[in-house]
Amino acid sequence: MPESLHDRFAVPGLAEGPVLISDPRVTAIGVRECGEKLSDVRGRLRVDGRLADPAGAYAHLREGLLARLEEAQERLPAGCNLVVVEGYRPPALQTKYFEDYKNELRTTFPLMSDAELHVAASRYVSPIEVAPHTAGAAVDLTLCDGDGVELDMGTAVNATPEQSGGACYTAAPVGAEARRNRDVLRAALEAAGLVNYPTEWWHWSYGDRYWAMTRNAPAAVYGPVEL
């Protein structure tokens, strides 16, 4: 990332920027599709309907990822629960999210080049060519207590870097309670084999290109899929 862009989006407390999903270290990784099915999360984990679509796509994940989330749920402290907000995302919706956010950035930062806008947008939405949500390999989630009340995580799910002042970054400075809750979430999910996209505390994945890059796997095992 050019220094000017890095400086513009630096997060206080972080020594260096994270590897973004648009980075060649991620995009160069291939996919060896395993053919695993998409499974419905509903009835197996708590699911929030704020991003529900008529087809219920949002509540589907690859079976291997869902099984790992169930394992992570068992690792959480008593009275603490995962809440799935969004899983599978159809390609057309993914493209819309990316282009809409890139246009927001273009308005906010009119001097950015198209290449810089593409990189900056990938902090928050994946470009379609590498998007893990379209593979059913990524999940946006949070935590709630036994009564279904969401815990303090420092920002809302899907808060942009601009809206949150960078607090959406997983390692960014947040309040003590939010930090504890993020650490609880991280410990359970990492133990179950998931990896975090470090610009979004709520975004975790398994089997996609970003997971492969993080875990030094030879290839992703989940590619784009249709529900």
PDB file of C-alpha atoms in Angstrom, residues 39-53 56-61 66 69 73 81-88 139-142 144 148 150:
ATOM      1  CA  SER A  39     -25.887 -25.532   5.350  1.00  0.00           C
ATOM      2  CA  ASP A  40     -28.549 -23.532   7.167  1.00  0.00           C
ATOM      3  CA  VAL A  41     -27.300 -21.984  10.402  1.00  0.00           C
ATOM      4  CA  ARG A  42     -30.817 -21.521  11.788  1.00  0.00           C
ATOM      5  CA  GLY A  43     -31.650 -24.091  14.418  1.00  0.00           C
ATOM      6  CA  ARG A  44     -27.958 -24.747  15.104  1.00  0.00           C
ATOM      7  CA  LEU A  45     -26.729 -21.326  16.297  1.00  0.00           C
ATOM      8  CA  ARG A  46     -28.338 -18.035  17.231  1.00  0.00           C
ATOM      9  CA  VAL A  47     -29.066 -15.948  14.143  1.00  0.00           C
ATOM     10  CA  ASP A  48     -29.934 -12.258  13.964  1.00  0.00           C
ATOM     11  CA  GLY A  49     -32.282 -11.149  11.182  1.00  0.00           C
ATOM     12  CA  ARG A  50     -31.041  -7.592  10.601  1.00  0.00           C
ATOM     13  CA  LEU A  51     -29.623  -8.548   7.183  1.00  0.00           C
ATOM     14  CA  ALA A  52     -32.129 -11.269   6.351  1.00  0.00           C
ATOM     15  CA  ASP A  53     -33.040 -11.710   2.687  1.00  0.00           C
ATOM     16  CA  GLY A  56     -32.470 -16.878   3.571  1.00  0.00           C
ATOM     17  CA  ALA A  57     -29.039 -16.780   1.926  1.00  0.00           C
ATOM     18  CA  TYR A  58     -27.601 -14.792   4.826  1.00  0.00           C
ATOM     19  CA  ALA A  59     -28.159 -17.751   7.176  1.00  0.00           C
ATOM     20  CA  HIS A  60     -26.120 -20.278   5.166  1.00  0.00           C
ATOM     21  CA  LEU A  61     -22.479 -21.319   5.490  1.00  0.00           C
ATOM     22  CA  LEU A  66     -20.632 -24.090  10.547  1.00  0.00           C
ATOM     23  CA  LEU A  69     -18.645 -22.350  14.792  1.00  0.00           C
ATOM     24  CA  GLN A  73     -19.781 -21.982  20.816  1.00  0.00           C
ATOM     25  CA  ASN A  81     -23.407 -17.034  22.805  1.00  0.00           C
ATOM     26  CA  LEU A  82     -22.380 -16.497  19.200  1.00  0.00           C
ATOM     27  CA  VAL A  83     -24.842 -14.488  17.124  1.00  0.00           C
ATOM     28  CA  VAL A  84     -24.571 -14.946  13.357  1.00  0.00           C
ATOM     29  CA  VAL A  85     -25.417 -11.733  11.493  1.00  0.00           C
ATOM     30  CA  GLU A  86     -24.491 -12.657   7.914  1.00  0.00           C
ATOM     31  CA  GLY A  87     -22.974 -15.661   6.191  1.00  0.00           C
ATOM     32  CA  TYR A  88     -23.377 -16.428   2.502  1.00  0.00           C
ATOM     33  CA  VAL A 139     -19.325 -15.102   8.730  1.00  0.00           C
ATOM     34  CA  ASP A 140     -20.058 -11.783  10.393  1.00  0.00           C
ATOM     35  CA  LEU A 141     -20.975 -12.349  14.017  1.00  0.00           C
ATOM     36  CA  THR A 142     -21.017 -10.990  17.531  1.00  0.00           C
ATOM     37  CA  CYS A 144     -24.804 -11.996  23.290  1.00  0.00           C
ATOM     38  CA  GLY A 148     -30.021 -12.365  23.797  1.00  0.00           C
ATOM     39  CA  GLU A 150     -25.577  -8.190  22.550  1.00  0.00           C
TER      40      GLU A 150
END
